[in-house]
PDB file of C-alpha atoms in Angstrom:
ATOM      1  CA  MET A   1       0.000   0.000   0.000  1.00 49.00           C
ATOM      2  CA  SER A   2       1.217   3.487  -0.827  1.00 50.00           C
ATOM      3  CA  THR A   3       2.497   5.501   2.134  1.00 52.00           C
ATOM      4  CA  ALA A   4      -0.124   8.129   1.277  1.00 53.00           C
ATOM      5  CA  TYR A   5      -2.872   5.719   2.453  1.00 52.00           C
ATOM      6  CA  GLN A   6      -1.212   4.150   5.492  1.00 60.00           C
ATOM      7  CA  ASN A   7      -2.651   6.613   8.015  1.00 66.00           C
ATOM      8  CA  LEU A   8      -6.217   6.600   6.672  1.00 63.00           C
ATOM      9  CA  THR A   9      -9.085   5.042   8.595  1.00 73.00           C
ATOM     10  CA  PRO A  10     -11.104   2.207   7.013  1.00 71.00           C
ATOM     11  CA  ALA A  11     -13.899   4.668   6.239  1.00 71.00           C
ATOM     12  CA  GLN A  12     -11.473   7.058   4.551  1.00 64.00           C
ATOM     13  CA  LEU A  13      -9.955   4.187   2.551  1.00 62.00           C
ATOM     14  CA  ARG A  14     -13.426   3.210   1.317  1.00 71.00           C
ATOM     15  CA  GLU A  15     -14.022   6.785   0.226  1.00 65.00           C
ATOM     16  CA  GLU A  16     -10.690   6.904  -1.590  1.00 62.00           C
ATOM     17  CA  TYR A  17     -11.395   3.597  -3.298  1.00 60.00           C
ATOM     18  CA  ALA A  18     -14.852   4.785  -4.409  1.00 66.00           C
ATOM     19  CA  ALA A  19     -13.314   7.957  -5.855  1.00 60.00           C
ATOM     20  CA  VAL A  20     -10.604   6.040  -7.743  1.00 59.00           C
ATOM     21  CA  LYS A  21     -13.160   3.541  -9.063  1.00 65.00           C
ATOM     22  CA  ALA A  22     -15.399   6.378 -10.241  1.00 63.00           C
ATOM     23  CA  GLN A  23     -12.461   7.902 -12.119  1.00 60.00           C
ATOM     24  CA  PHE A  24     -11.608   4.539 -13.631  1.00 59.00           C
ATOM     25  CA  ASP A  25     -15.220   3.965 -14.742  1.00 67.00           C
ATOM     26  CA  ALA A  26     -15.327   7.440 -16.268  1.00 57.00           C
ATOM     27  CA  LEU A  27     -12.101   6.743 -18.154  1.00 58.00           C
ATOM     28  CA  LYS A  28     -13.440   3.383 -19.302  1.00 61.00           C
ATOM     29  CA  ALA A  29     -16.505   5.094 -20.771  1.00 60.00           C
ATOM     30  CA  LYS A  30     -14.328   7.440 -22.818  1.00 57.00           C
ATOM     31  CA  VAL A  31     -11.734   5.091 -24.289  1.00 62.00           C
ATOM     32  CA  MET A  32     -12.238   3.493 -27.680  1.00 58.00           C
ATOM     33  CA  TYR A  33     -11.145   0.019 -26.540  1.00 70.00           C
ATOM     34  CA  PRO A  34     -12.228  -0.576 -22.911  1.00 78.00           C
ATOM     35  CA  GLU A  35     -11.004  -4.189 -23.080  1.00 83.00           C
ATOM     36  CA  THR A  36      -7.437  -2.913 -23.515  1.00 85.00           C
ATOM     37  CA  LEU A  37      -7.811  -0.698 -20.453  1.00 83.00           C
ATOM     38  CA  LEU A  38      -9.254  -3.560 -18.398  1.00 87.00           C
ATOM     39  CA  HIS A  39      -6.477  -5.883 -19.523  1.00 89.00           C
ATOM     40  CA  GLU A  40      -3.749  -3.419 -18.592  1.00 89.00           C
ATOM     41  CA  ALA A  41      -5.409  -2.649 -15.257  1.00 89.00           C
ATOM     42  CA  ALA A  42      -5.713  -6.358 -14.482  1.00 91.00           C
ATOM     43  CA  GLU A  43      -2.018  -6.868 -15.294  1.00 93.00           C
ATOM     44  CA  GLU A  44      -1.113  -4.052 -12.891  1.00 90.00           C
ATOM     45  CA  CYS A  45      -3.244  -5.555 -10.130  1.00 89.00           C
ATOM     46  CA  ILE A  46      -1.615  -8.958 -10.676  1.00 94.00           C
ATOM     47  CA  CYS A  47       1.853  -7.398 -10.478  1.00 92.00           C
ATOM     48  CA  HIS A  48       0.977  -5.771  -7.150  1.00 89.00           C
ATOM     49  CA  GLY A  49      -0.714  -8.827  -5.646  1.00 91.00           C
ATOM     50  CA  LEU A  50      -4.225  -7.344  -5.746  1.00 91.00           C
ATOM     51  CA  THR A  51      -5.814 -10.668  -6.644  1.00 94.00           C
ATOM     52  CA  ASP A  52      -9.438  -9.875  -5.759  1.00 94.00           C
ATOM     53  CA  ARG A  53      -9.362  -6.687  -7.823  1.00 90.00           C
ATOM     54  CA  ALA A  54      -7.651  -8.493 -10.708  1.00 94.00           C
ATOM     55  CA  ILE A  55     -10.404 -11.138 -10.681  1.00 96.00           C
ATOM     56  CA  ALA A  56     -13.112  -8.481 -10.752  1.00 93.00           C
ATOM     57  CA  LEU A  57     -11.474  -6.774 -13.731  1.00 92.00           C
ATOM     58  CA  LEU A  58     -10.956 -10.059 -15.585  1.00 96.00           C
ATOM     59  CA  VAL A  59     -14.569 -11.127 -14.995  1.00 96.00           C
ATOM     60  CA  GLU A  60     -15.686  -7.821 -16.504  1.00 92.00           C
ATOM     61  CA  LEU A  61     -13.189  -8.253 -19.333  1.00 94.00           C
ATOM     62  CA  THR A  62     -14.486 -11.737 -20.218  1.00 96.00           C
ATOM     63  CA  GLU A  63     -18.019 -10.316 -20.338  1.00 93.00           C
ATOM     64  CA  ILE A  64     -16.928  -7.641 -22.822  1.00 90.00           C
ATOM     65  CA  GLU A  65     -14.615  -9.932 -24.822  1.00 92.00           C
ATOM     66  CA  PRO A  66     -15.787 -13.524 -24.201  1.00 94.00           C
ATOM     67  CA  PHE A  67     -13.964 -15.081 -27.164  1.00 95.00           C
ATOM     68  CA  ASP A  68     -10.367 -14.349 -26.178  1.00 95.00           C
ATOM     69  CA  PRO A  69      -8.876 -17.449 -24.500  1.00 96.00           C
ATOM     70  CA  LEU A  70      -6.044 -15.390 -22.980  1.00 96.00           C
ATOM     71  CA  TYR A  71      -8.453 -13.524 -20.702  1.00 96.00           C
ATOM     72  CA  TRP A  72     -10.104 -16.735 -19.518  1.00 97.00           C
ATOM     73  CA  ARG A  73      -6.697 -18.284 -18.821  1.00 97.00           C
ATOM     74  CA  MET A  74      -5.612 -15.205 -16.861  1.00 97.00           C
ATOM     75  CA  LEU A  75      -8.831 -15.451 -14.841  1.00 97.00           C
ATOM     76  CA  ALA A  76      -8.212 -19.135 -14.111  1.00 97.00           C
ATOM     77  CA  GLU A  77      -4.672 -18.354 -12.934  1.00 97.00           C
ATOM     78  CA  GLN A  78      -5.962 -15.736 -10.494  1.00 97.00           C
ATOM     79  CA  TYR A  79      -8.564 -18.122  -9.103  1.00 97.00           C
ATOM     80  CA  ILE A  80      -5.709 -20.563  -8.447  1.00 97.00           C
ATOM     81  CA  VAL A  81      -3.931 -17.874  -6.393  1.00 96.00           C
ATOM     82  CA  ILE A  82      -6.857 -17.824  -3.925  1.00 96.00           C
ATOM     83  CA  ASP A  83      -7.276 -21.645  -4.075  1.00 96.00           C
ATOM     84  CA  ASN A  84     -10.635 -21.375  -5.834  1.00 97.00           C
ATOM     85  CA  PHE A  85     -10.061 -24.373  -8.082  1.00 96.00           C
ATOM     86  CA  THR A  86     -13.748 -24.848  -8.922  1.00 96.00           C
ATOM     87  CA  ASP A  87     -14.051 -21.457 -10.634  1.00 97.00           C
ATOM     88  CA  ALA A  88     -10.531 -21.870 -12.047  1.00 97.00           C
ATOM     89  CA  LEU A  89     -11.678 -25.063 -13.791  1.00 97.00           C
ATOM     90  CA  LYS A  90     -14.730 -23.297 -15.227  1.00 97.00           C
ATOM     91  CA  ALA A  91     -12.572 -20.460 -16.559  1.00 98.00           C
ATOM     92  CA  VAL A  92      -9.977 -22.759 -18.124  1.00 98.00           C
ATOM     93  CA  ASP A  93     -12.741 -24.826 -19.751  1.00 97.00           C
ATOM     94  CA  TYR A  94     -14.042 -21.633 -21.380  1.00 97.00           C
ATOM     95  CA  ALA A  95     -10.538 -20.966 -22.713  1.00 97.00           C
ATOM     96  CA  LEU A  96     -10.294 -24.490 -24.126  1.00 97.00           C
ATOM     97  CA  ALA A  97     -13.746 -24.211 -25.706  1.00 97.00           C
ATOM     98  CA  ILE A  98     -12.299 -21.346 -27.754  1.00 96.00           C
ATOM     99  CA  ASP A  99      -8.888 -22.902 -28.420  1.00 96.00           C
ATOM    100  CA  GLY A 100      -8.717 -26.543 -27.443  1.00 95.00           C
ATOM    101  CA  LYS A 101      -5.168 -27.116 -28.678  1.00 95.00           C
ATOM    102  CA  ASP A 102      -3.242 -24.475 -26.734  1.00 96.00           C
ATOM    103  CA  LEU A 103      -0.556 -26.343 -24.804  1.00 97.00           C
ATOM    104  CA  GLU A 104      -0.224 -23.824 -21.981  1.00 96.00           C
ATOM    105  CA  THR A 105      -3.980 -23.878 -21.335  1.00 97.00           C
ATOM    106  CA  LEU A 106      -4.111 -27.680 -21.417  1.00 98.00           C
ATOM    107  CA  MET A 107      -1.266 -27.835 -18.891  1.00 98.00           C
ATOM    108  CA  LEU A 108      -3.102 -25.322 -16.713  1.00 98.00           C
ATOM    109  CA  LYS A 109      -6.231 -27.490 -16.737  1.00 98.00           C
ATOM    110  CA  ALA A 110      -4.206 -30.545 -15.711  1.00 98.00           C
ATOM    111  CA  GLN A 111      -2.686 -28.556 -12.857  1.00 97.00           C
ATOM    112  CA  ILE A 112      -6.132 -27.384 -11.714  1.00 97.00           C
ATOM    113  CA  LEU A 113      -7.539 -30.914 -11.834  1.00 97.00           C
ATOM    114  CA  PHE A 114      -4.614 -32.194  -9.764  1.00 97.00           C
ATOM    115  CA  ASP A 115      -5.062 -29.472  -7.135  1.00 95.00           C
ATOM    116  CA  LEU A 116      -8.866 -29.632  -7.128  1.00 94.00           C
ATOM    117  CA  SER A 117      -9.181 -32.993  -5.408  1.00 92.00           C
ATOM    118  CA  ASP A 118      -7.227 -36.148  -4.620  1.00 92.00           C
ATOM    119  CA  THR A 119      -9.842 -38.016  -6.646  1.00 94.00           C
ATOM    120  CA  ARG A 120      -8.766 -36.104  -9.785  1.00 95.00           C
ATOM    121  CA  HIS A 121      -5.048 -36.975  -9.543  1.00 97.00           C
ATOM    122  CA  ASP A 122      -5.246 -39.910 -11.961  1.00 96.00           C
ATOM    123  CA  GLU A 123      -7.219 -37.828 -14.464  1.00 97.00           C
ATOM    124  CA  ALA A 124      -4.645 -35.019 -14.305  1.00 97.00           C
ATOM    125  CA  ILE A 125      -1.709 -37.419 -14.692  1.00 97.00           C
ATOM    126  CA  GLN A 126      -3.323 -39.189 -17.643  1.00 97.00           C
ATOM    127  CA  MET A 127      -3.920 -35.819 -19.278  1.00 98.00           C
ATOM    128  CA  MET A 128      -0.267 -34.875 -18.820  1.00 97.00           C
ATOM    129  CA  GLU A 129       0.883 -38.255 -20.146  1.00 97.00           C
ATOM    130  CA  ARG A 130      -1.102 -37.620 -23.337  1.00 97.00           C
ATOM    131  CA  LEU A 131       0.435 -34.154 -23.665  1.00 97.00           C
ATOM    132  CA  CYS A 132       3.917 -35.601 -23.187  1.00 95.00           C
ATOM    133  CA  ARG A 133       3.336 -38.182 -25.887  1.00 95.00           C
ATOM    134  CA  LYS A 134       2.199 -35.464 -28.298  1.00 96.00           C
ATOM    135  CA  ASN A 135       5.088 -33.164 -27.304  1.00 94.00           C
ATOM    136  CA  PRO A 136       8.017 -35.501 -26.558  1.00 90.00           C
ATOM    137  CA  ASP A 137      10.641 -32.733 -26.661  1.00 88.00           C
ATOM    138  CA  GLU A 138       8.716 -30.219 -24.542  1.00 91.00           C
ATOM    139  CA  SER A 139      10.377 -29.895 -21.134  1.00 89.00           C
ATOM    140  CA  ARG A 140       7.465 -27.961 -19.593  1.00 92.00           C
ATOM    141  CA  THR A 141       5.062 -30.863 -19.965  1.00 95.00           C
ATOM    142  CA  ALA A 142       7.648 -33.343 -18.722  1.00 93.00           C
ATOM    143  CA  PHE A 143       8.400 -31.079 -15.746  1.00 92.00           C
ATOM    144  CA  LEU A 144       4.749 -30.869 -14.695  1.00 95.00           C
ATOM    145  CA  LEU A 145       4.206 -34.609 -15.140  1.00 96.00           C
ATOM    146  CA  ALA A 146       7.341 -35.401 -13.126  1.00 94.00           C
ATOM    147  CA  GLN A 147       6.127 -33.163 -10.298  1.00 93.00           C
ATOM    148  CA  MET A 148       2.715 -34.826 -10.247  1.00 96.00           C
ATOM    149  CA  LEU A 149       4.219 -38.308 -10.215  1.00 96.00           C
ATOM    150  CA  THR A 150       6.535 -37.346  -7.359  1.00 94.00           C
ATOM    151  CA  LEU A 151       3.656 -35.963  -5.296  1.00 94.00           C
ATOM    152  CA  VAL A 152       1.645 -39.186  -5.626  1.00 96.00           C
ATOM    153  CA  GLY A 153       4.633 -41.354  -4.746  1.00 94.00           C
ATOM    154  CA  ARG A 154       5.441 -42.699  -8.229  1.00 95.00           C
ATOM    155  CA  THR A 155       9.047 -41.633  -7.859  1.00 94.00           C
ATOM    156  CA  ASP A 156      10.604 -44.253 -10.146  1.00 95.00           C
ATOM    157  CA  GLU A 157       8.575 -42.964 -13.093  1.00 96.00           C
ATOM    158  CA  SER A 158       9.379 -39.373 -12.184  1.00 95.00           C
ATOM    159  CA  ARG A 159      13.088 -40.188 -11.908  1.00 94.00           C
ATOM    160  CA  ALA A 160      13.058 -41.770 -15.377  1.00 94.00           C
ATOM    161  CA  ILE A 161      11.521 -38.639 -16.922  1.00 94.00           C
ATOM    162  CA  VAL A 162      13.922 -36.301 -15.130  1.00 93.00           C
ATOM    163  CA  THR A 163      16.991 -38.367 -15.986  1.00 92.00           C
ATOM    164  CA  ARG A 164      16.106 -38.596 -19.671  1.00 91.00           C
ATOM    165  CA  PHE A 165      15.620 -34.861 -20.050  1.00 90.00           C
ATOM    166  CA  LEU A 166      18.680 -33.889 -18.048  1.00 90.00           C
ATOM    167  CA  ASP A 167      20.883 -36.287 -19.978  1.00 89.00           C
ATOM    168  CA  GLU A 168      20.001 -34.235 -23.058  1.00 87.00           C
ATOM    169  CA  ASN A 169      20.032 -30.805 -21.406  1.00 87.00           C
ATOM    170  CA  PRO A 170      21.878 -30.667 -18.060  1.00 88.00           C
ATOM    171  CA  LEU A 171      21.123 -26.945 -17.639  1.00 87.00           C
ATOM    172  CA  ASP A 172      17.321 -27.207 -17.722  1.00 87.00           C
ATOM    173  CA  VAL A 173      16.534 -25.550 -14.379  1.00 84.00           C
ATOM    174  CA  HIS A 174      12.919 -26.759 -14.339  1.00 84.00           C
ATOM    175  CA  MET A 175      13.930 -30.387 -14.632  1.00 89.00           C
ATOM    176  CA  ILE A 176      16.730 -29.872 -12.111  1.00 91.00           C
ATOM    177  CA  GLN A 177      14.114 -28.707  -9.615  1.00 88.00           C
ATOM    178  CA  SER A 178      11.996 -31.782 -10.376  1.00 89.00           C
ATOM    179  CA  ALA A 179      15.062 -33.901  -9.656  1.00 92.00           C
ATOM    180  CA  MET A 180      15.667 -32.096  -6.362  1.00 93.00           C
ATOM    181  CA  LEU A 181      12.068 -32.765  -5.288  1.00 91.00           C
ATOM    182  CA  LEU A 182      12.798 -36.500  -5.443  1.00 93.00           C
ATOM    183  CA  HIS A 183      15.114 -36.021  -2.422  1.00 93.00           C
ATOM    184  CA  ASP A 184      17.626 -38.571  -3.682  1.00 93.00           C
ATOM    185  CA  ASP A 185      21.096 -37.495  -2.471  1.00 95.00           C
ATOM    186  CA  GLU A 186      23.005 -39.526  -5.044  1.00 94.00           C
ATOM    187  CA  LEU A 187      20.860 -38.277  -7.937  1.00 94.00           C
ATOM    188  CA  SER A 188      21.101 -34.693  -6.669  1.00 95.00           C
ATOM    189  CA  ARG A 189      24.899 -34.863  -6.479  1.00 95.00           C
ATOM    190  CA  ARG A 190      25.151 -36.213 -10.006  1.00 94.00           C
ATOM    191  CA  ILE A 191      22.760 -33.681 -11.533  1.00 94.00           C
ATOM    192  CA  LEU A 192      24.114 -30.667  -9.645  1.00 95.00           C
ATOM    193  CA  SER A 193      27.719 -31.642 -10.434  1.00 94.00           C
ATOM    194  CA  ARG A 194      26.864 -31.809 -14.125  1.00 92.00           C
ATOM    195  CA  TYR A 195      25.027 -28.489 -13.867  1.00 92.00           C
ATOM    196  CA  LEU A 196      28.105 -26.815 -12.365  1.00 92.00           C
ATOM    197  CA  ASP A 197      30.391 -28.455 -14.938  1.00 90.00           C
ATOM    198  CA  ASN A 198      28.347 -27.172 -17.879  1.00 87.00           C
ATOM    199  CA  ASP A 199      27.621 -23.595 -16.832  1.00 80.00           C
ATOM    200  CA  SER A 200      30.746 -21.434 -16.976  1.00 78.00           C
ATOM    201  CA  HIS A 201      28.900 -18.227 -16.075  1.00 84.00           C
ATOM    202  CA  LEU A 202      27.939 -19.131 -12.513  1.00 87.00           C
ATOM    203  CA  SER A 203      29.011 -16.890  -9.635  1.00 90.00           C
ATOM    204  CA  ASP A 204      28.983 -17.068  -5.834  1.00 90.00           C
ATOM    205  CA  GLU A 205      25.915 -14.822  -5.840  1.00 91.00           C
ATOM    206  CA  ALA A 206      24.069 -17.022  -8.330  1.00 90.00           C
ATOM    207  CA  ILE A 207      24.812 -20.178  -6.331  1.00 91.00           C
ATOM    208  CA  GLU A 208      23.753 -18.519  -3.076  1.00 91.00           C
ATOM    209  CA  SER A 209      20.498 -17.380  -4.689  1.00 92.00           C
ATOM    210  CA  TYR A 210      19.799 -20.838  -6.111  1.00 92.00           C
ATOM    211  CA  ALA A 211      20.629 -22.468  -2.773  1.00 92.00           C
ATOM    212  CA  ASP A 212      18.146 -20.133  -1.058  1.00 93.00           C
ATOM    213  CA  HIS A 213      15.521 -21.016  -3.663  1.00 92.00           C
ATOM    214  CA  LEU A 214      16.013 -24.731  -3.045  1.00 93.00           C
ATOM    215  CA  THR A 215      15.559 -24.121   0.678  1.00 93.00           C
ATOM    216  CA  GLU A 216      12.333 -22.205   0.003  1.00 93.00           C
ATOM    217  CA  VAL A 217      10.879 -25.149  -1.940  1.00 89.00           C
ATOM    218  CA  LYS A 218      11.842 -27.496   0.918  1.00 92.00           C
ATOM    219  CA  CYS A 219      14.878 -29.013  -0.804  1.00 93.00           C
ATOM    220  CA  VAL A 220      17.130 -28.273   2.160  1.00 94.00           C
ATOM    221  CA  ARG A 221      19.516 -31.223   1.773  1.00 95.00           C
ATOM    222  CA  GLU A 222      19.846 -30.456  -1.919  1.00 96.00           C
ATOM    223  CA  SER A 223      20.688 -26.845  -1.059  1.00 95.00           C
ATOM    224  CA  ALA A 224      23.495 -28.068   1.212  1.00 95.00           C
ATOM    225  CA  ILE A 225      24.774 -30.410  -1.528  1.00 96.00           C
ATOM    226  CA  LEU A 226      24.867 -27.555  -4.047  1.00 95.00           C
ATOM    227  CA  GLN A 227      26.876 -25.326  -1.700  1.00 94.00           C
ATOM    228  CA  TYR A 228      29.286 -28.168  -0.909  1.00 95.00           C
ATOM    229  CA  LEU A 229      29.914 -28.945  -4.600  1.00 95.00           C
ATOM    230  CA  TRP A 230      30.475 -25.275  -5.345  1.00 94.00           C
ATOM    231  CA  TYR A 231      32.893 -24.904  -2.413  1.00 92.00           C
ATOM    232  CA  ARG A 232      34.903 -27.943  -3.535  1.00 90.00           C
ATOM    233  CA  ARG A 233      35.458 -26.289  -6.889  1.00 89.00           C
ATOM    234  CA  HIS A 234      36.753 -22.986  -5.513  1.00 85.00           C
ATOM    235  CA  ARG A 235      37.824 -23.498  -1.878  1.00 81.00           C
ATOM    236  CA  ASP A 236      36.855 -19.884  -1.225  1.00 81.00           C
ATOM    237  CA  THR A 237      37.197 -19.174   2.498  1.00 79.00           C
ATOM    238  CA  ARG A 238      34.288 -16.724   2.312  1.00 82.00           C
ATOM    239  CA  LEU A 239      31.997 -19.701   1.695  1.00 85.00           C
ATOM    240  CA  VAL A 240      33.210 -21.860   4.580  1.00 86.00           C
ATOM    241  CA  ASN A 241      30.740 -20.798   7.280  1.00 88.00           C
ATOM    242  CA  ARG A 242      27.604 -21.096   5.170  1.00 91.00           C
ATOM    243  CA  THR A 243      28.715 -24.396   3.646  1.00 93.00           C
ATOM    244  CA  VAL A 244      29.737 -26.041   6.929  1.00 92.00           C
ATOM    245  CA  PHE A 245      26.559 -24.867   8.663  1.00 93.00           C
ATOM    246  CA  GLY A 246      24.267 -26.291   5.986  1.00 94.00           C
ATOM    247  CA  LEU A 247      26.124 -29.569   5.688  1.00 95.00           C
ATOM    248  CA  TYR A 248      26.216 -30.255   9.419  1.00 95.00           C
ATOM    249  CA  LEU A 249      22.602 -29.208   9.948  1.00 94.00           C
ATOM    250  CA  TYR A 250      21.378 -31.833   7.480  1.00 94.00           C
ATOM    251  CA  GLY A 251      23.685 -34.661   8.491  1.00 94.00           C
ATOM    252  CA  PHE A 252      26.485 -34.479   5.922  1.00 96.00           C
ATOM    253  CA  TYR A 253      29.223 -35.099   8.501  1.00 95.00           C
ATOM    254  CA  ASP A 254      31.729 -36.691   6.118  1.00 94.00           C
ATOM    255  CA  GLU A 255      31.476 -33.661   3.841  1.00 94.00           C
ATOM    256  CA  VAL A 256      32.154 -31.303   6.760  1.00 93.00           C
ATOM    257  CA  CYS A 257      35.264 -33.340   7.567  1.00 92.00           C
ATOM    258  CA  GLU A 258      36.371 -33.201   3.931  1.00 90.00           C
ATOM    259  CA  ILE A 259      36.176 -29.405   4.025  1.00 88.00           C
ATOM    260  CA  ILE A 260      38.146 -29.210   7.265  1.00 85.00           C
ATOM    261  CA  LEU A 261      40.761 -31.812   6.330  1.00 86.00           C
ATOM    262  CA  HIS A 262      40.843 -31.482   2.527  1.00 78.00           C
ATOM    263  CA  SER A 263      41.752 -35.172   2.150  1.00 52.00           C
ATOM    264  CA  GLY A 264      44.520 -34.885   4.737  1.00 57.00           C
ATOM    265  CA  GLU A 265      44.880 -35.995   8.325  1.00 56.00           C
ATOM    266  CA  LEU A 266      44.962 -32.584  10.019  1.00 57.00           C
ATOM    267  CA  PRO A 267      42.813 -29.456   9.627  1.00 59.00           C
ATOM    268  CA  VAL A 268      43.839 -27.242   6.694  1.00 57.00           C
ATOM    269  CA  VAL A 269      41.093 -24.593   6.853  1.00 59.00           C
ATOM    270  CA  ASN A 270      42.179 -21.293   8.379  1.00 61.00           C
ATOM    271  CA  LEU A 271      40.115 -21.347  11.541  1.00 61.00           C
ATOM    272  CA  SER A 272      40.082 -17.563  11.808  1.00 66.00           C
ATOM    273  CA  VAL A 273      37.517 -17.463   8.972  1.00 73.00           C
ATOM    274  CA  MET A 274      35.063 -19.646  10.897  1.00 78.00           C
ATOM    275  CA  GLY A 275      32.507 -18.541  13.444  1.00 80.00           C
ATOM    276  CA  PRO A 276      32.127 -20.222  16.845  1.00 81.00           C
ATOM    277  CA  THR A 277      29.061 -22.161  15.682  1.00 88.00           C
ATOM    278  CA  GLU A 278      30.866 -23.553  12.651  1.00 87.00           C
ATOM    279  CA  TRP A 279      33.878 -24.420  14.826  1.00 84.00           C
ATOM    280  CA  SER A 280      31.623 -26.425  17.118  1.00 87.00           C
ATOM    281  CA  MET A 281      29.936 -28.141  14.187  1.00 91.00           C
ATOM    282  CA  SER A 282      33.322 -29.026  12.700  1.00 88.00           C
ATOM    283  CA  MET A 283      34.522 -30.540  15.967  1.00 89.00           C
ATOM    284  CA  LEU A 284      31.319 -32.560  16.341  1.00 93.00           C
ATOM    285  CA  ALA A 285      31.594 -33.809  12.752  1.00 94.00           C
ATOM    286  CA  LEU A 286      35.207 -34.877  13.318  1.00 91.00           C
ATOM    287  CA  ALA A 287      34.135 -36.704  16.488  1.00 93.00           C
ATOM    288  CA  ARG A 288      31.211 -38.423  14.733  1.00 95.00           C
ATOM    289  CA  CYS A 289      33.512 -39.595  11.932  1.00 94.00           C
ATOM    290  CA  HIS A 290      36.287 -40.717  14.337  1.00 92.00           C
ATOM    291  CA  HIS A 291      38.990 -38.303  13.121  1.00 90.00           C
ATOM    292  CA  THR A 292      40.653 -38.282  16.547  1.00 89.00           C
ATOM    293  CA  ASN A 293      43.977 -36.636  15.624  1.00 87.00           C
ATOM    294  CA  ALA A 294      42.250 -33.908  13.646  1.00 85.00           C
ATOM    295  CA  LEU A 295      39.812 -33.312  16.505  1.00 86.00           C
ATOM    296  CA  LEU A 296      42.686 -32.905  18.992  1.00 85.00           C
ATOM    297  CA  SER A 297      44.489 -30.561  16.612  1.00 82.00           C
ATOM    298  CA  LEU A 298      41.347 -28.478  16.068  1.00 76.00           C
ATOM    299  CA  THR A 299      40.719 -28.320  19.811  1.00 79.00           C
ATOM    300  CA  ALA A 300      44.280 -27.108  20.447  1.00 77.00           C
ATOM    301  CA  SER A 301      43.909 -24.477  17.736  1.00 71.00           C
ATOM    302  CA  MET A 302      40.598 -23.348  19.178  1.00 67.00           C
ATOM    303  CA  VAL A 303      42.062 -22.922  22.673  1.00 66.00           C
ATOM    304  CA  SER A 304      44.927 -20.826  21.310  1.00 65.00           C
ATOM    305  CA  VAL A 305      42.721 -18.398  19.364  1.00 58.00           C
ATOM    306  CA  ASP A 306      41.855 -15.018  20.872  1.00 57.00           C
ATOM    307  CA  LEU A 307      38.068 -15.215  20.645  1.00 53.00           C
ATOM    308  CA  ALA A 308      37.701 -11.575  21.662  1.00 54.00           C
ATOM    309  CA  ARG A 309      39.758 -10.581  18.625  1.00 52.00           C
ATOM    310  CA  LEU A 310      37.521 -12.572  16.299  1.00 50.00           C
ATOM    311  CA  ASN A 311      34.360 -11.266  17.975  1.00 52.00           C
ATOM    312  CA  PRO A 312      34.854  -8.063  19.999  1.00 51.00           C
ATOM    313  CA  GLY A 313      31.420  -8.529  21.586  1.00 50.00           C
ATOM    314  CA  LEU A 314      32.486 -11.828  23.109  1.00 44.00           C
ATOM    315  CA  ARG A 315      34.072 -11.715  26.579  1.00 47.00           C
ATOM    316  CA  LEU A 316      34.961 -14.745  28.650  1.00 44.00           C
ATOM    317  CA  SER A 317      34.277 -14.436  32.368  1.00 42.00           C
ATOM    318  CA  ALA A 318      37.910 -15.210  33.149  1.00 42.00           C
ATOM    319  CA  THR A 319      39.150 -12.206  31.202  1.00 42.00           C
ATOM    320  CA  ALA A 320      36.281  -9.765  31.822  1.00 39.00           C
TER     321      ALA A 320
END
């Protein structure tokens, strides 16, 4: 909401809204093509998350221009946002009545059917299987089918689809995400390694952003694997804390040890770049994996470090 409206009372906001709507209606009466105005206004509302207002505009738009499948599809998409799958299905069926061959609209209907009810899962999957057979090289249909199969527990079939597509195009981010949703550590390592090998334009920022995205879609172990594989390629000390934290948190103790030891017997990471939490995690990982000599060495190093120098806000009671 604009800062100009933040201090208004509900009654004042209603008055402002009525005034703006009156101006909009007056403008709509004057323009030569009101459907263009409604379309643009709906797009603006969608961009700003004003779903209810976007639906109202799109309903009006489909009344003025009922034979444009784009408007019906947009309306269906907005109904999905508010989990109104019944009206979304009606809207998408109108779009398909006008153009029954549009791939994007057919995929949208399958998605709506899948989300509408557990009893419609088989129908949605069968619909996507038909679309995949008609469009064997289309990754979008394969991606949606793989997701559906994963969600209903048919992971072997989903894995076969994902593997086939990624063998041909290892940089297809949609199929990579489908692979991550299978939560198969070995598969994730193989696919993410190939992704890193084939994309020469990746940066620390891009990897961090992608790792955060994987966490948001509940692929937390896969996020830790990605950060570990990236760190192994560059050994950048700036990445140590984040990488160690994620690996330890999700049980990759051997990988934490590999970072600390770098295939040797004693710690090689400069401990001054690690925070106290990551130090503790490293020591626990070494203990879990029975690296006794490395654990003793790390403990001795930890005792000798001036913690107050690393963190001026930290004061031990003995030195306070």
